[in-house]
Short mmCIF file of C-alpha atoms in Angstrom, two decimals:
data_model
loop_
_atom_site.label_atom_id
_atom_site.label_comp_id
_atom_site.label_asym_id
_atom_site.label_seq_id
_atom_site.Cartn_x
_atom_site.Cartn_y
_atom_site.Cartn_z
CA UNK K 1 172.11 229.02 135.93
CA UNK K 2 170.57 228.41 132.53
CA UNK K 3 173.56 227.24 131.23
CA UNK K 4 174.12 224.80 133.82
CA UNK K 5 170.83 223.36 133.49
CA UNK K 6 171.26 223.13 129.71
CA UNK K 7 174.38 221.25 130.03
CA UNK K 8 173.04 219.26 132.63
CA UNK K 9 170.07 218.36 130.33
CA UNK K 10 172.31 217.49 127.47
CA UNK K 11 174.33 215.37 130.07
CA UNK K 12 171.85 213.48 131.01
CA UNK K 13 170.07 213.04 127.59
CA UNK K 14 173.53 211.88 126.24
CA UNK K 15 173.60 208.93 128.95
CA UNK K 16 170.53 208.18 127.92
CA UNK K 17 170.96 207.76 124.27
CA UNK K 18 173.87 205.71 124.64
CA UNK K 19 171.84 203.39 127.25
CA UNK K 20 168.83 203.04 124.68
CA UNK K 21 172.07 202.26 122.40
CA UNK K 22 173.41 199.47 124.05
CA UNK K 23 170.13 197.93 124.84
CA UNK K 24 169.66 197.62 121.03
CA UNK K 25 172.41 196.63 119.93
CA UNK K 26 172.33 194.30 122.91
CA UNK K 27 168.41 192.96 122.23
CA UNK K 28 168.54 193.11 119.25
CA UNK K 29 166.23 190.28 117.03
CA UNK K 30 167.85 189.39 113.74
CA UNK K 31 164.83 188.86 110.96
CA UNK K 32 165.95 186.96 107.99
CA UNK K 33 165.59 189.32 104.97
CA UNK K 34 164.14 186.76 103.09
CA UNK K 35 161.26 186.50 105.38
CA UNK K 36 160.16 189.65 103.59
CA UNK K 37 160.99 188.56 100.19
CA UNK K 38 159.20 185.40 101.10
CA UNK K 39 155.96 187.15 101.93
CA UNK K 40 155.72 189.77 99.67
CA UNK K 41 154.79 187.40 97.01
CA UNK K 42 152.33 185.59 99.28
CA UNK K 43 148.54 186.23 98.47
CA UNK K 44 148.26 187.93 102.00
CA UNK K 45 144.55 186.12 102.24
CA UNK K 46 145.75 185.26 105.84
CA UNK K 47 143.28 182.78 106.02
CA UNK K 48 145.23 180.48 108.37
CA UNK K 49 144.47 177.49 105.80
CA UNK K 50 148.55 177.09 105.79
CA UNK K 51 148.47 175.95 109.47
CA UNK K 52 150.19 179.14 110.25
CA UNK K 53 148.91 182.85 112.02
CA UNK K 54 148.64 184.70 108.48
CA UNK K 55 150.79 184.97 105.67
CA UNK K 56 153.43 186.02 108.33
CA UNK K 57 153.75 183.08 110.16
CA UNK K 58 154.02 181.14 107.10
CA UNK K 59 156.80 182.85 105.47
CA UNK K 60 158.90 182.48 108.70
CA UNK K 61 158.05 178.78 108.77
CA UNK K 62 159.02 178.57 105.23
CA UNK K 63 162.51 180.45 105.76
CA UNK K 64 163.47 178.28 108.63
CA UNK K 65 162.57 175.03 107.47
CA UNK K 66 165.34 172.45 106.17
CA UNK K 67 162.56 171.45 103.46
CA UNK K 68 159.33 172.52 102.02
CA UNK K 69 157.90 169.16 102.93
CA UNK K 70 154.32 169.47 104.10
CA UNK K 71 154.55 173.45 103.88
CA UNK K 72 151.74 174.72 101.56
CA UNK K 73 150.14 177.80 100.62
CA UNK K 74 146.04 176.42 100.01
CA UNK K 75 145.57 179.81 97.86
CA UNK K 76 148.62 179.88 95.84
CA UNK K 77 149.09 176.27 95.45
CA UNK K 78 151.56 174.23 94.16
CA UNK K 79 152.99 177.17 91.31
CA UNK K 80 153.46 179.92 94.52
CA UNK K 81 155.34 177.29 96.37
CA UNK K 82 158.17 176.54 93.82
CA UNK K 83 158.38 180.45 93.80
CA UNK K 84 159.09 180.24 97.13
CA UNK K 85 161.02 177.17 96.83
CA UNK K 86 163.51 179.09 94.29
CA UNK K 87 163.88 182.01 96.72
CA UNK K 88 165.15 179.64 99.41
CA UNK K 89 167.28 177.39 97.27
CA UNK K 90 164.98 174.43 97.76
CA UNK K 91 162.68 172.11 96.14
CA UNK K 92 158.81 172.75 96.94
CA UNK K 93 157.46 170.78 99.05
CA UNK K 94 154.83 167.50 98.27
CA UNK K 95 151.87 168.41 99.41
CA UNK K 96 148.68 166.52 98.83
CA UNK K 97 145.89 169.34 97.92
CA UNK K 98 142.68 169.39 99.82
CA UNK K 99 139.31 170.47 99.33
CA UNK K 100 136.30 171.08 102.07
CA UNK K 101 133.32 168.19 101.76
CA UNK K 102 129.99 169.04 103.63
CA UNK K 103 129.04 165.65 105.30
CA UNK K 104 125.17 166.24 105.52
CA UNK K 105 122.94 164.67 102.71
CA UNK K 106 119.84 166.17 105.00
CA UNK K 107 117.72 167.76 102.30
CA UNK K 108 114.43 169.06 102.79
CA UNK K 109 112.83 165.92 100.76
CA UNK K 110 114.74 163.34 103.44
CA UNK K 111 114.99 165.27 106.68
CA UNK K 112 111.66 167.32 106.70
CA UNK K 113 111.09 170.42 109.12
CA UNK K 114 109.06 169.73 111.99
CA UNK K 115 109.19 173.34 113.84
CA UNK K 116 110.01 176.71 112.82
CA UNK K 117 112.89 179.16 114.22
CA UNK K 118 112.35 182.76 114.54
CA UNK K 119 115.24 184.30 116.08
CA UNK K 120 118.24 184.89 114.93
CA UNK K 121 119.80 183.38 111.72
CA UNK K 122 122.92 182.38 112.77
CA UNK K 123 123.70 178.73 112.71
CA UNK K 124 126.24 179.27 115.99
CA UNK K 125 123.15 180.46 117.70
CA UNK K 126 120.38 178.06 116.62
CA UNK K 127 122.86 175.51 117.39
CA UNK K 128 123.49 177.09 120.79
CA UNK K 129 119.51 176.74 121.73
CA UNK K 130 118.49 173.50 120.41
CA UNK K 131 118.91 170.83 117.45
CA UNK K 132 117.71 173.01 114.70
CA UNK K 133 113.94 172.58 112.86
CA UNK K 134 114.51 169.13 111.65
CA UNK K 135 114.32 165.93 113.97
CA UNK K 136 117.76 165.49 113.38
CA UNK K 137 120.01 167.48 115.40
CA UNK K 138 123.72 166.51 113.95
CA UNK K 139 123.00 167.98 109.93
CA UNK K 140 123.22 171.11 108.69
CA UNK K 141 121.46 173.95 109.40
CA UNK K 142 121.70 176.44 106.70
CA UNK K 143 121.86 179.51 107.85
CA UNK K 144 125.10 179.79 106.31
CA UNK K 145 127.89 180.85 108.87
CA UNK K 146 130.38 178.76 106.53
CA UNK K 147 129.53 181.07 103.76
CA UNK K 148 130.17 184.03 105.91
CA UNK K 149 133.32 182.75 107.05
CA UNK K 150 134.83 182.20 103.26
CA UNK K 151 136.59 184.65 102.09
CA UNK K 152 136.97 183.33 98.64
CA UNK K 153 132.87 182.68 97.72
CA UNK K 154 133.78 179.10 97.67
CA UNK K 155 130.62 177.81 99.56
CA UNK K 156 126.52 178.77 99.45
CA UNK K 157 123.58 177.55 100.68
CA UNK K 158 121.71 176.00 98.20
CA UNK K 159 117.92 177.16 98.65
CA UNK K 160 116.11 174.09 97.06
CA UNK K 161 118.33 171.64 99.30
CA UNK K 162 118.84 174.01 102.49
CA UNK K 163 122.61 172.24 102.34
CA UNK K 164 125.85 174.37 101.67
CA UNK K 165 127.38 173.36 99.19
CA UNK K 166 131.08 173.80 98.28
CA UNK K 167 132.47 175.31 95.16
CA UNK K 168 134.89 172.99 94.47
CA UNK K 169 136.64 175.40 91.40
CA UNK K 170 136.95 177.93 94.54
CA UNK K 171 137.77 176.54 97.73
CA UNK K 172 141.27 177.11 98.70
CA UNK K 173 141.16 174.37 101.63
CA UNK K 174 141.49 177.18 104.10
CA UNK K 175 139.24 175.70 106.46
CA UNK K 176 137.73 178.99 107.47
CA UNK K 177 134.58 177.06 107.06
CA UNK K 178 135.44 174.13 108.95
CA UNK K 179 135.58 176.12 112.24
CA UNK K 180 132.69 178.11 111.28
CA UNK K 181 130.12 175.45 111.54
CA UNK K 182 129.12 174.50 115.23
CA UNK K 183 127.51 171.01 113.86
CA UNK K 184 131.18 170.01 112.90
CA UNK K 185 129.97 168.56 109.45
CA UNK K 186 132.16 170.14 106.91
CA UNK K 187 135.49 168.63 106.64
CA UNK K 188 138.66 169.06 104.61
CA UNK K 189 139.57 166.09 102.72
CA UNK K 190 142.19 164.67 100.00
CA UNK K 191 140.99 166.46 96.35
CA UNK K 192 141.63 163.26 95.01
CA UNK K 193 143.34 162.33 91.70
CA UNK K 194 140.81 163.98 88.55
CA UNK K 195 138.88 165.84 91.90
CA UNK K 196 137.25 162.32 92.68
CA UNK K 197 136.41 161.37 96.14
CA UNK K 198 134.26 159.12 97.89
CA UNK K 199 133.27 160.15 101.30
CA UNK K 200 130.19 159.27 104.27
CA UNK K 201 127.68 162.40 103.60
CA UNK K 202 126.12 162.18 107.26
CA UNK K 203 127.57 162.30 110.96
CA UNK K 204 124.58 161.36 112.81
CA UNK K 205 125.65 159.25 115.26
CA UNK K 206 121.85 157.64 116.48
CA UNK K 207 121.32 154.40 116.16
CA UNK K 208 119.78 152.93 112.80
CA UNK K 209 116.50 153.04 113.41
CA UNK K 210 116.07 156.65 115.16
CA UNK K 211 118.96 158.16 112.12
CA UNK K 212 116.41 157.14 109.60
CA UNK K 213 113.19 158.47 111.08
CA UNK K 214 115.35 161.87 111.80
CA UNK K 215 116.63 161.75 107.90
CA UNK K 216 116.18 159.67 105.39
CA UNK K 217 119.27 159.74 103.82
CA UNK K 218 121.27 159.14 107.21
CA UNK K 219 124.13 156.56 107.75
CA UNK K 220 121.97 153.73 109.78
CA UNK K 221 125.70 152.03 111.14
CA UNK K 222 124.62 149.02 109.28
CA UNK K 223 128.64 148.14 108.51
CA UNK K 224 127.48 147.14 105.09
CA UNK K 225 130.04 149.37 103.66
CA UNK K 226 132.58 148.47 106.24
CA UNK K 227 132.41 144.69 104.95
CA UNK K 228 132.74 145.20 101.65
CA UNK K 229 135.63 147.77 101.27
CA UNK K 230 138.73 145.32 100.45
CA UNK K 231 141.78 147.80 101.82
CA UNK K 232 140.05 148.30 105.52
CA UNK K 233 139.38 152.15 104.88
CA UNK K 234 135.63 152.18 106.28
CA UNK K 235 135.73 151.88 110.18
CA UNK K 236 132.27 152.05 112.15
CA UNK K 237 132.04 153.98 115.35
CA UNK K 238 129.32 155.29 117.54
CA UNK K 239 126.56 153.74 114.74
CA UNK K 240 128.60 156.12 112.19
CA UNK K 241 130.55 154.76 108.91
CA UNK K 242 133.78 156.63 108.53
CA UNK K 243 135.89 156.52 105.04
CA UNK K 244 139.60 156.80 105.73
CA UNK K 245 140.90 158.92 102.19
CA UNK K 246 144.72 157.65 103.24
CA UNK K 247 143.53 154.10 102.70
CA UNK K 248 140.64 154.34 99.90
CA UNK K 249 141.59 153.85 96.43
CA UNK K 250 138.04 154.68 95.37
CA UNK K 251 136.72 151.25 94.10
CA UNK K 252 133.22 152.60 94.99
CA UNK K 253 131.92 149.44 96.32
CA UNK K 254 130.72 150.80 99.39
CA UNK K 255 128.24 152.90 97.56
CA UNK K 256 127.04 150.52 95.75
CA UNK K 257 125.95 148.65 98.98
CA UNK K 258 124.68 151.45 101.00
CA UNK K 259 120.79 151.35 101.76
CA UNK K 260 120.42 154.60 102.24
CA UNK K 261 122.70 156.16 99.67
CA UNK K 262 124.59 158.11 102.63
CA UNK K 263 127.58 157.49 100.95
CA UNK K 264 128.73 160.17 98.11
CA UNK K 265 130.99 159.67 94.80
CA UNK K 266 132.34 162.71 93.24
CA UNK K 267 133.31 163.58 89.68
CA UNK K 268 133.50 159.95 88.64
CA UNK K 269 132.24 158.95 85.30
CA UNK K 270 129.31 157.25 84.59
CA UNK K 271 129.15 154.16 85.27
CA UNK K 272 128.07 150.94 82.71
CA UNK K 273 124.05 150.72 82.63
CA UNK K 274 123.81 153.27 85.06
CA UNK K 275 125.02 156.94 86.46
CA UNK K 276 126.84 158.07 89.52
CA UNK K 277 125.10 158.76 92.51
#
């Protein structure tokens, strides 16, 4: 009897193997070995900044792709992506590199606290309750969720401004701190040839008179700007000036015509009898 039931067990354990073989062989999902090769010389940040779900996803997209075109790896830059490029037997890809811009000029001089917050210091919570301590309720808050969010110490709040401010030498245009920030005021933009850009530092979207009581630094929607910008890159919506960085080509003549200096130059020389902004 035990030897029937042993036999029996092997039997039946033998069918079974060479079921679970058949499925396999039948199911089976072929994985590019150069998926592998691919990643293992990613940064594995997995910051999603790529587009893709982690360092993963990205070397899958990057196997699969005919080109490299518009494929880019924000931490490794342009160097890890002819690496990758060589790997696959293709050119890497052109890639315009990007950098995140915090679009509030709000400081505690021009937007001036008229209540205090005791809870919790959180800026998805504050911005869950009400509009923050200042009388405008579109800048930012700085209690620093952004800087939580980066993993690569690329933004801080700056205490004598109560703004975050990006680290421009850092920030790897994941856009981890993008999503972080429940006022939607920090935005990735163009880096701009020499790191110069020219960008709209406010999104409050009140009308003139109520945006400047709130801050004094806001956008008013006055369409100054808009006017004088000869390639059409300014557009004006909801009482907000918006600067297109596919059409600017960083003239600066909009700043120089803003009332209310809500409108920001970066890295740009001095200019003649004056400085930048």
């Amino acid at each position: 009897m035990i030897l029937i039931a042993v036999i029996s067990l092997g039997a039946i354990g033998a069918i079974g193997a060479l079921f679970l073989y058949a499925a396999s062989r039948k199911f089976e999902v072929y994985e590019d070995p150069r998926i592998a090769e691919v990643q293992d010389i990613l940064p594995a940040a997995n910051c999603g900044g790529c587009g893709y779900p982690g360092c993963a996803g990205f070397a899958s997209a990057c196997v699969n792709a005919s080109s490299l075109d518009g494929l880019l790896c924000p931490v490794g830059g342009p160097a890890l992506m002819t690496r990758i490029g060589t790997i696959l037997g293709m050119e890497a890809g052109k890639a315009e590199p990007m950098v995140a811009v915090v679009r509030c000029n709000g400081t505690c001089e021009a937007r001036p606290r008229i209540n205090k917050y005791d809870g919790a210091k959180t800026c998805a919570i504050v911005s869950a309750l009400y509009g923050g301590e200042t009388a405008c309720a579109y800048g930012c808050l700085g209690y620093g969720d952004c800087v939580v969010s980066c993993a690569f110490d690329a933004i801080h709040v700056n205490p004598a401004t109560g703004l975050a401010e990006v680290i421009e030498e850092k920030c790897t245009s994941c856009g981890a701190c993008v999503k972080a920030c429940p006022k939607n005021i920090i935005e990735l933009r163009k880096q701009g040839p020499k790191s110069r850009r020219v960008f709209v530092s406010c999104v409050n979207k009140d009308k003139g008179g109520p945006a400047k009581k709130a801050c004094a630094n806001a956008c008013i929607g006055c369409g100054k700007c808009m006017k004088e910008c000869p390639f059409e890159a300014i557009t004006l919506a909801n009482n907000l000036a918006y600067i297109d960085y596919t059409k600017c080509r960083l003239c600066r003549k909009c700043v120089d015509v803003c009332p209310t200096g809500a409108i920001h130059e970066l890295n740009f020389p001095p200019k003649r009898g004056g400085t930048c902004s």
